[in-house]
mmCIF file of C-alpha atoms in Angstrom:
data_model
loop_
_atom_site.group_PDB
_atom_site.id
_atom_site.type_symbol
_atom_site.label_atom_id
_atom_site.label_comp_id
_atom_site.label_asym_id
_atom_site.label_seq_id
_atom_site.Cartn_x
_atom_site.Cartn_y
_atom_site.Cartn_z
ATOM 1 C CA MET A 1 61.351 84.296 -48.577
ATOM 2 C CA THR A 2 64.461 83.599 -50.610
ATOM 3 C CA THR A 3 65.309 80.889 -53.115
ATOM 4 C CA PRO A 4 68.850 79.596 -52.541
ATOM 5 C CA SER A 5 70.722 77.569 -55.118
ATOM 6 C CA SER A 6 70.314 73.811 -54.940
ATOM 7 C CA SER A 7 73.932 73.306 -53.956
ATOM 8 C CA SER A 8 73.776 75.763 -51.057
ATOM 9 C CA LEU A 9 70.496 74.250 -49.869
ATOM 10 C CA ARG A 10 71.960 70.765 -50.021
ATOM 11 C CA HIS A 11 74.785 71.975 -47.752
ATOM 12 C CA LYS A 12 72.475 73.789 -45.328
ATOM 13 C CA LEU A 13 70.070 70.874 -44.948
ATOM 14 C CA THR A 14 72.597 68.059 -44.663
ATOM 15 C CA GLY A 15 72.453 66.699 -41.135
ATOM 16 C CA VAL A 16 69.963 66.203 -38.327
ATOM 17 C CA LEU A 17 66.787 68.249 -38.937
ATOM 18 C CA PRO A 18 64.404 67.686 -36.012
ATOM 19 C CA PRO A 19 60.655 68.249 -36.386
ATOM 20 C CA ILE A 20 59.404 70.229 -33.411
ATOM 21 C CA THR A 21 56.392 69.078 -31.401
ATOM 22 C CA MET A 22 53.408 71.304 -30.659
ATOM 23 C CA PRO A 23 52.870 72.717 -27.142
ATOM 24 C CA PHE A 24 49.243 71.781 -26.458
ATOM 25 C CA ASP A 25 47.744 71.948 -22.973
ATOM 26 C CA ALA A 26 45.344 69.342 -21.564
ATOM 27 C CA LYS A 27 42.432 71.013 -23.372
ATOM 28 C CA GLY A 28 44.240 70.890 -26.712
ATOM 29 C CA ASP A 29 44.931 74.621 -26.815
ATOM 30 C CA LEU A 30 48.311 75.965 -27.930
ATOM 31 C CA VAL A 31 50.444 77.367 -25.135
ATOM 32 C CA LYS A 32 51.827 80.733 -26.162
ATOM 33 C CA GLY A 33 55.609 80.835 -25.799
ATOM 34 C CA GLY A 34 55.781 77.058 -25.453
ATOM 35 C CA LEU A 35 58.169 76.452 -28.355
ATOM 36 C CA LYS A 36 61.308 78.372 -27.408
ATOM 37 C CA GLU A 37 62.523 75.973 -24.723
ATOM 38 C CA GLN A 38 62.239 73.001 -27.080
ATOM 39 C CA ILE A 39 63.904 74.813 -29.967
ATOM 40 C CA ASP A 40 66.795 75.863 -27.713
ATOM 41 C CA PHE A 41 67.156 72.199 -26.661
ATOM 42 C CA ILE A 42 67.198 70.995 -30.273
ATOM 43 C CA ILE A 43 69.643 73.605 -31.546
ATOM 44 C CA GLY A 44 71.867 73.147 -28.510
ATOM 45 C CA ALA A 45 72.106 69.446 -29.356
ATOM 46 C CA GLY A 46 73.678 70.223 -32.738
ATOM 47 C CA ALA A 47 70.714 70.178 -35.119
ATOM 48 C CA ARG A 48 71.341 71.689 -38.549
ATOM 49 C CA ALA A 49 67.773 73.009 -38.995
ATOM 50 C CA VAL A 50 64.345 73.181 -37.372
ATOM 51 C CA VAL A 51 61.260 71.719 -39.076
ATOM 52 C CA ALA A 52 57.784 72.836 -38.005
ATOM 53 C CA GLY A 53 54.314 71.675 -38.975
ATOM 54 C CA GLY A 54 55.046 68.060 -39.908
ATOM 55 C CA SER A 55 53.462 64.889 -38.575
ATOM 56 C CA THR A 56 55.527 64.778 -35.363
ATOM 57 C CA GLY A 57 54.386 68.389 -35.000
ATOM 58 C CA GLU A 58 50.714 67.384 -35.413
ATOM 59 C CA GLY A 59 50.535 69.804 -38.336
ATOM 60 C CA HIS A 60 47.481 67.995 -39.661
ATOM 61 C CA THR A 61 45.486 69.205 -36.627
ATOM 62 C CA LEU A 62 46.248 72.926 -36.935
ATOM 63 C CA THR A 63 43.803 75.493 -38.242
ATOM 64 C CA ASP A 64 45.123 78.073 -40.687
ATOM 65 C CA ALA A 65 45.309 80.692 -37.929
ATOM 66 C CA GLU A 66 47.082 78.302 -35.550
ATOM 67 C CA TYR A 67 49.472 77.304 -38.294
ATOM 68 C CA GLU A 68 50.501 80.900 -38.872
ATOM 69 C CA THR A 69 50.836 81.551 -35.143
ATOM 70 C CA VAL A 70 53.083 78.585 -34.401
ATOM 71 C CA MET A 71 55.174 79.057 -37.539
ATOM 72 C CA ARG A 72 55.909 82.644 -36.663
ATOM 73 C CA GLU A 73 56.632 81.737 -33.044
ATOM 74 C CA ALA A 74 58.931 78.882 -34.064
ATOM 75 C CA TYR A 75 60.719 81.067 -36.592
ATOM 76 C CA GLU A 76 61.287 83.807 -34.012
ATOM 77 C CA ALA A 77 62.533 81.255 -31.466
ATOM 78 C CA THR A 78 64.984 79.871 -34.005
ATOM 79 C CA ASN A 79 66.301 83.434 -34.316
ATOM 80 C CA GLY A 80 68.419 82.773 -37.384
ATOM 81 C CA ARG A 81 70.638 80.231 -35.632
ATOM 82 C CA VAL A 82 69.761 77.435 -38.077
ATOM 83 C CA PRO A 83 67.635 77.218 -41.242
ATOM 84 C CA PHE A 84 63.861 77.024 -40.834
ATOM 85 C CA VAL A 85 61.740 74.492 -42.754
ATOM 86 C CA ALA A 86 57.941 74.815 -42.866
ATOM 87 C CA GLY A 87 55.813 71.688 -43.133
ATOM 88 C CA LEU A 88 52.604 71.498 -45.154
ATOM 89 C CA ILE A 89 50.030 68.744 -44.667
ATOM 90 C CA VAL A 90 47.088 69.818 -46.805
ATOM 91 C CA GLN A 91 44.609 68.356 -49.250
ATOM 92 C CA SER A 92 44.840 70.684 -52.237
ATOM 93 C CA THR A 93 47.243 72.800 -54.248
ATOM 94 C CA ARG A 94 45.203 75.886 -53.375
ATOM 95 C CA ASP A 95 45.433 75.264 -49.623
ATOM 96 C CA ALA A 96 49.184 74.677 -49.824
ATOM 97 C CA ILE A 97 49.672 78.039 -51.518
ATOM 98 C CA LEU A 98 47.286 79.902 -49.217
ATOM 99 C CA ARG A 99 48.928 78.481 -46.091
ATOM 100 C CA THR A 100 52.378 79.391 -47.287
ATOM 101 C CA ASN A 101 51.233 82.897 -48.187
ATOM 102 C CA ARG A 102 50.290 83.415 -44.533
ATOM 103 C CA LEU A 103 54.005 83.275 -43.720
ATOM 104 C CA LYS A 104 55.086 86.350 -45.655
ATOM 105 C CA GLY A 105 58.199 87.940 -44.208
ATOM 106 C CA LEU A 106 59.754 84.700 -42.935
ATOM 107 C CA ASN A 107 62.998 83.443 -44.466
ATOM 108 C CA ILE A 108 61.818 79.877 -45.073
ATOM 109 C CA GLU A 109 64.632 77.665 -46.339
ATOM 110 C CA ALA A 110 62.324 74.980 -47.714
ATOM 111 C CA LEU A 111 58.790 73.617 -47.589
ATOM 112 C CA GLN A 112 58.276 70.011 -46.505
ATOM 113 C CA VAL A 113 55.161 68.997 -48.453
ATOM 114 C CA THR A 114 53.241 65.718 -48.314
ATOM 115 C CA PRO A 115 51.384 64.387 -51.334
ATOM 116 C CA VAL A 116 47.627 64.769 -50.854
ATOM 117 C CA HIS A 117 46.284 61.943 -48.745
ATOM 118 C CA TYR A 118 42.511 61.754 -48.732
ATOM 119 C CA LEU A 119 40.592 59.137 -50.730
ATOM 120 C CA PHE A 120 41.263 60.486 -54.226
ATOM 121 C CA LYS A 121 44.792 60.135 -55.616
ATOM 122 C CA PRO A 122 46.015 62.384 -58.452
ATOM 123 C CA ASP A 123 47.830 60.716 -61.342
ATOM 124 C CA ALA A 124 51.486 61.382 -62.171
ATOM 125 C CA GLU A 125 50.780 64.448 -64.333
ATOM 126 C CA ALA A 126 48.534 66.046 -61.715
ATOM 127 C CA THR A 127 51.070 65.269 -58.976
ATOM 128 C CA ILE A 128 53.846 66.979 -60.928
ATOM 129 C CA GLU A 129 51.650 70.006 -61.552
ATOM 130 C CA HIS A 130 50.713 70.139 -57.851
ATOM 131 C CA PHE A 131 54.327 70.603 -56.799
ATOM 132 C CA ARG A 132 55.104 72.884 -59.750
ATOM 133 C CA ALA A 133 52.220 75.201 -58.843
ATOM 134 C CA ILE A 134 53.266 75.399 -55.201
ATOM 135 C CA HIS A 135 56.809 76.345 -56.120
ATOM 136 C CA ASP A 136 55.747 78.769 -58.853
ATOM 137 C CA ALA A 137 53.420 80.558 -56.433
ATOM 138 C CA THR A 138 55.743 80.669 -53.428
ATOM 139 C CA GLY A 139 59.275 80.642 -54.841
ATOM 140 C CA ILE A 140 60.373 78.401 -51.967
ATOM 141 C CA PRO A 141 62.321 75.139 -52.550
ATOM 142 C CA ILE A 142 60.318 72.001 -51.834
ATOM 143 C CA LEU A 143 61.205 68.776 -50.049
ATOM 144 C CA ILE A 144 58.597 66.111 -50.745
ATOM 145 C CA TYR A 145 57.605 64.284 -47.565
ATOM 146 C CA ASN A 146 56.979 60.870 -49.118
ATOM 147 C CA VAL A 147 54.986 59.268 -46.325
ATOM 148 C CA ILE A 148 51.380 58.737 -47.431
ATOM 149 C CA PRO A 149 50.683 54.980 -47.917
ATOM 150 C CA TRP A 150 47.631 55.674 -50.111
ATOM 151 C CA ASN A 151 49.676 58.009 -52.305
ATOM 152 C CA TYR A 152 53.265 56.826 -51.955
ATOM 153 C CA LEU A 153 55.393 58.170 -54.791
ATOM 154 C CA GLY A 154 57.560 55.643 -56.623
ATOM 155 C CA ILE A 155 61.203 56.191 -57.541
ATOM 156 C CA ASP A 156 60.579 56.961 -61.207
ATOM 157 C CA LEU A 157 57.950 59.560 -60.353
ATOM 158 C CA MET A 158 60.118 61.144 -57.657
ATOM 159 C CA LEU A 159 63.022 61.490 -60.074
ATOM 160 C CA ARG A 160 60.730 62.824 -62.782
ATOM 161 C CA ILE A 161 59.330 65.486 -60.423
ATOM 162 C CA MET A 162 62.824 66.656 -59.507
ATOM 163 C CA ASP A 163 63.825 66.748 -63.190
ATOM 164 C CA GLU A 164 60.741 68.611 -64.375
ATOM 165 C CA VAL A 165 60.248 70.901 -61.362
ATOM 166 C CA PRO A 166 63.650 72.388 -60.448
ATOM 167 C CA GLY A 167 62.087 73.884 -57.314
ATOM 168 C CA VAL A 168 61.673 70.372 -55.892
ATOM 169 C CA VAL A 169 65.146 69.835 -54.471
ATOM 170 C CA GLY A 170 64.734 66.553 -52.622
ATOM 171 C CA MET A 171 62.621 64.260 -50.557
ATOM 172 C CA LYS A 172 62.192 62.669 -47.164
ATOM 173 C CA GLN A 173 61.706 58.938 -47.682
ATOM 174 C CA SER A 174 59.546 57.291 -45.034
ATOM 175 C CA GLY A 175 58.761 53.883 -46.501
ATOM 176 C CA GLY A 176 61.283 51.702 -44.695
ATOM 177 C CA ASP A 177 62.738 50.357 -47.952
ATOM 178 C CA LEU A 178 66.500 50.796 -48.246
ATOM 179 C CA LYS A 179 66.432 49.551 -51.854
ATOM 180 C CA SER A 180 64.375 52.585 -52.873
ATOM 181 C CA VAL A 181 66.773 54.848 -51.002
ATOM 182 C CA SER A 182 69.730 53.245 -52.763
ATOM 183 C CA ASP A 183 68.052 53.727 -56.138
ATOM 184 C CA LEU A 184 67.353 57.383 -55.369
ATOM 185 C CA LEU A 185 70.942 58.024 -54.331
ATOM 186 C CA LEU A 186 72.168 56.223 -57.436
ATOM 187 C CA ARG A 187 69.976 58.123 -59.881
ATOM 188 C CA CYS A 188 69.333 61.576 -58.416
ATOM 189 C CA LYS A 189 71.249 64.722 -59.344
ATOM 190 C CA PRO A 190 74.255 65.704 -57.205
ATOM 191 C CA ASP A 191 72.462 68.640 -55.580
ATOM 192 C CA ASN A 192 69.318 66.701 -54.640
ATOM 193 C CA LEU A 193 68.652 65.916 -50.995
ATOM 194 C CA VAL A 194 67.705 62.413 -49.892
ATOM 195 C CA LEU A 195 66.627 62.487 -46.243
ATOM 196 C CA SER A 196 65.558 59.676 -43.944
ATOM 197 C CA GLY A 197 62.140 59.546 -42.357
ATOM 198 C CA VAL A 198 62.619 56.070 -40.853
ATOM 199 C CA ASP A 199 63.848 55.957 -37.266
ATOM 200 C CA ALA A 200 64.703 52.260 -37.273
ATOM 201 C CA LEU A 201 67.008 52.646 -40.299
ATOM 202 C CA LEU A 202 68.988 55.796 -39.556
ATOM 203 C CA TYR A 203 72.306 53.980 -39.257
ATOM 204 C CA PRO A 204 72.117 51.964 -42.501
ATOM 205 C CA GLY A 205 70.640 55.005 -44.242
ATOM 206 C CA PHE A 206 73.597 57.166 -43.247
ATOM 207 C CA CYS A 207 75.959 54.360 -44.263
ATOM 208 C CA ILE A 208 74.705 54.316 -47.859
ATOM 209 C CA GLY A 209 74.808 58.088 -48.135
ATOM 210 C CA MET A 210 71.522 59.631 -47.013
ATOM 211 C CA HIS A 211 72.190 63.296 -46.405
ATOM 212 C CA GLY A 212 70.287 63.666 -43.161
ATOM 213 C CA ALA A 213 67.116 62.847 -41.283
ATOM 214 C CA ILE A 214 63.801 64.352 -40.232
ATOM 215 C CA THR A 215 62.283 61.824 -37.843
ATOM 216 C CA ALA A 216 60.607 61.523 -34.455
ATOM 217 C CA LEU A 217 63.810 60.398 -32.741
ATOM 218 C CA THR A 218 65.751 63.335 -34.161
ATOM 219 C CA SER A 219 63.332 65.467 -32.155
ATOM 220 C CA ALA A 220 63.288 63.216 -29.091
ATOM 221 C CA VAL A 221 67.067 62.675 -28.790
ATOM 222 C CA PRO A 222 68.673 65.060 -31.276
ATOM 223 C CA GLY A 223 72.138 64.916 -29.710
ATOM 224 C CA VAL A 224 72.218 61.130 -30.001
ATOM 225 C CA ILE A 225 71.363 61.238 -33.718
ATOM 226 C CA VAL A 226 74.006 63.919 -34.294
ATOM 227 C CA LYS A 227 76.524 61.620 -32.610
ATOM 228 C CA LEU A 228 75.365 58.697 -34.771
ATOM 229 C CA GLN A 229 75.766 60.601 -38.026
ATOM 230 C CA LYS A 230 79.182 61.898 -37.011
ATOM 231 C CA ALA A 231 80.309 58.365 -36.117
ATOM 232 C CA VAL A 232 79.266 57.103 -39.551
ATOM 233 C CA ALA A 233 81.057 59.991 -41.247
ATOM 234 C CA ALA A 234 84.203 59.123 -39.267
ATOM 235 C CA ASN A 235 83.894 55.402 -40.163
ATOM 236 C CA ASP A 236 83.539 54.639 -36.447
ATOM 237 C CA HIS A 237 81.075 51.840 -37.018
ATOM 238 C CA GLU A 238 81.597 50.252 -33.630
ATOM 239 C CA THR A 239 80.218 53.391 -31.991
ATOM 240 C CA ALA A 240 77.552 53.802 -34.658
ATOM 241 C CA ARG A 241 76.251 50.231 -34.292
ATOM 242 C CA GLU A 242 76.130 50.568 -30.531
ATOM 243 C CA ILE A 243 74.038 53.726 -30.854
ATOM 244 C CA HIS A 244 71.876 52.087 -33.527
ATOM 245 C CA PHE A 245 70.814 49.171 -31.358
ATOM 246 C CA LYS A 246 70.130 51.392 -28.358
ATOM 247 C CA LEU A 247 68.003 53.623 -30.578
ATOM 248 C CA ASN A 248 66.257 50.526 -31.923
ATOM 249 C CA ALA A 249 65.331 49.471 -28.394
ATOM 250 C CA LEU A 250 63.912 52.919 -27.654
ATOM 251 C CA TRP A 251 62.015 52.953 -30.949
ATOM 252 C CA ASN A 252 60.482 49.560 -30.187
ATOM 253 C CA SER A 253 59.118 50.932 -26.916
ATOM 254 C CA LEU A 254 57.117 53.637 -28.694
ATOM 255 C CA ASN A 255 53.595 53.386 -30.102
ATOM 256 C CA HIS A 256 53.271 54.877 -33.570
ATOM 257 C CA ASP A 257 49.645 55.869 -32.969
ATOM 258 C CA ASN A 258 50.625 58.393 -30.295
ATOM 259 C CA LEU A 259 54.210 58.976 -31.393
ATOM 260 C CA PRO A 260 54.135 62.780 -30.980
ATOM 261 C CA ALA A 261 52.991 62.341 -27.387
ATOM 262 C CA CYS A 262 55.867 59.934 -26.762
ATOM 263 C CA VAL A 263 58.358 62.393 -28.268
ATOM 264 C CA LYS A 264 57.085 65.128 -25.959
ATOM 265 C CA TYR A 265 57.575 62.832 -22.978
ATOM 266 C CA ILE A 266 61.139 61.940 -24.027
ATOM 267 C CA GLN A 267 61.939 65.638 -24.430
ATOM 268 C CA HIS A 268 60.448 66.258 -20.991
ATOM 269 C CA LEU A 269 62.748 63.659 -19.427
ATOM 270 C CA GLN A 270 65.620 65.804 -20.719
ATOM 271 C CA GLY A 271 64.360 69.024 -19.145
ATOM 272 C CA VAL A 272 61.810 70.378 -21.630
ATOM 273 C CA SER A 273 58.375 71.337 -20.299
ATOM 274 C CA MET A 274 55.759 68.630 -20.693
ATOM 275 C CA PHE A 275 52.941 69.208 -23.180
ATOM 276 C CA GLU A 276 50.039 67.045 -24.339
ATOM 277 C CA PRO A 277 48.885 65.646 -27.684
ATOM 278 C CA ARG A 278 45.738 67.035 -29.290
ATOM 279 C CA ALA A 279 42.696 64.746 -28.958
ATOM 280 C CA PRO A 280 41.829 62.166 -30.077
ATOM 281 C CA MET A 281 45.519 61.226 -29.944
ATOM 282 C CA MET A 282 46.168 59.299 -26.742
ATOM 283 C CA ARG A 283 48.370 60.573 -23.957
ATOM 284 C CA VAL A 284 51.432 58.566 -22.955
ATOM 285 C CA SER A 285 50.344 55.654 -20.769
ATOM 286 C CA GLN A 286 52.174 54.602 -17.639
ATOM 287 C CA ALA A 287 53.337 51.431 -19.381
ATOM 288 C CA GLN A 288 54.777 53.535 -22.197
ATOM 289 C CA LYS A 289 56.471 55.849 -19.703
ATOM 290 C CA ASP A 290 58.107 52.898 -17.953
ATOM 291 C CA ALA A 291 59.360 51.405 -21.220
ATOM 292 C CA ILE A 292 60.641 54.769 -22.471
ATOM 293 C CA ARG A 293 62.536 55.455 -19.255
ATOM 294 C CA LYS A 294 64.121 52.005 -19.362
ATOM 295 C CA ASN A 295 65.311 52.349 -22.945
ATOM 296 C CA LEU A 296 66.230 56.036 -22.858
ATOM 297 C CA GLN A 297 68.697 55.773 -19.993
ATOM 298 C CA PRO A 298 71.332 53.748 -21.908
ATOM 299 C CA LEU A 299 71.310 56.369 -24.674
ATOM 300 C CA LEU A 300 71.790 59.315 -22.346
ATOM 301 C CA GLY A 301 74.005 57.615 -19.781
#
């Protein structure tokens, strides 16, 4: 596990960073070898990195042993072609460190870490110390996955964490508020990463300078999001807006409560083996399948 400079990390993790889905069978068991096909699909579409263990990856459902197994399998399938980011969805500083320590020997580019999200919310000082302790113990740069409604981190606290904990190099903002994104981009340090976690706002986010995205649609249609970001970078806003509204239609056809299952189905329609969500998450209904097929075709056609 190495610790790159902030500037090199910012370069490596600028772009489309899809979160992989988990290959569960109908019983909810992990299918050994089920990740390589998906990772090949994602990298082949132009992704800049692979992210494992996040919410699209149902990381909150994995036991410690499963977490280690899938992380090592995903890392091996990536095979050094793009950087590897490990997600952590845990409830304590101790568990975050212990989980990461299970991954010794892997060259992890960054950790994507959620704030804790059970009933009890730490104050600002405890939150800062949480991220400081994780970085001190692991030596791995941290991207804060700012997604927990009960414990959503405000702009001032986010900036303070990045100032006081140099190992925290950026964040994935998932609140759907472009004003907060604009404030972060205005006030953060040049080497900090500001990534989008909001599928419906990828286009405007890229327009105001977000460095990349880790979202469900980046996993479902990675090549389309790569094309969108490139169009924005080239000031081809006619193409970018067209993609945006087609993506918006697809997004509106998905149900957030079984979003990982929907992502797996969209991947399957593009040639990836079909896997299931882990119960009690619902499988994709026939109505969802019909709506997805209708709205996916214009994006891939």
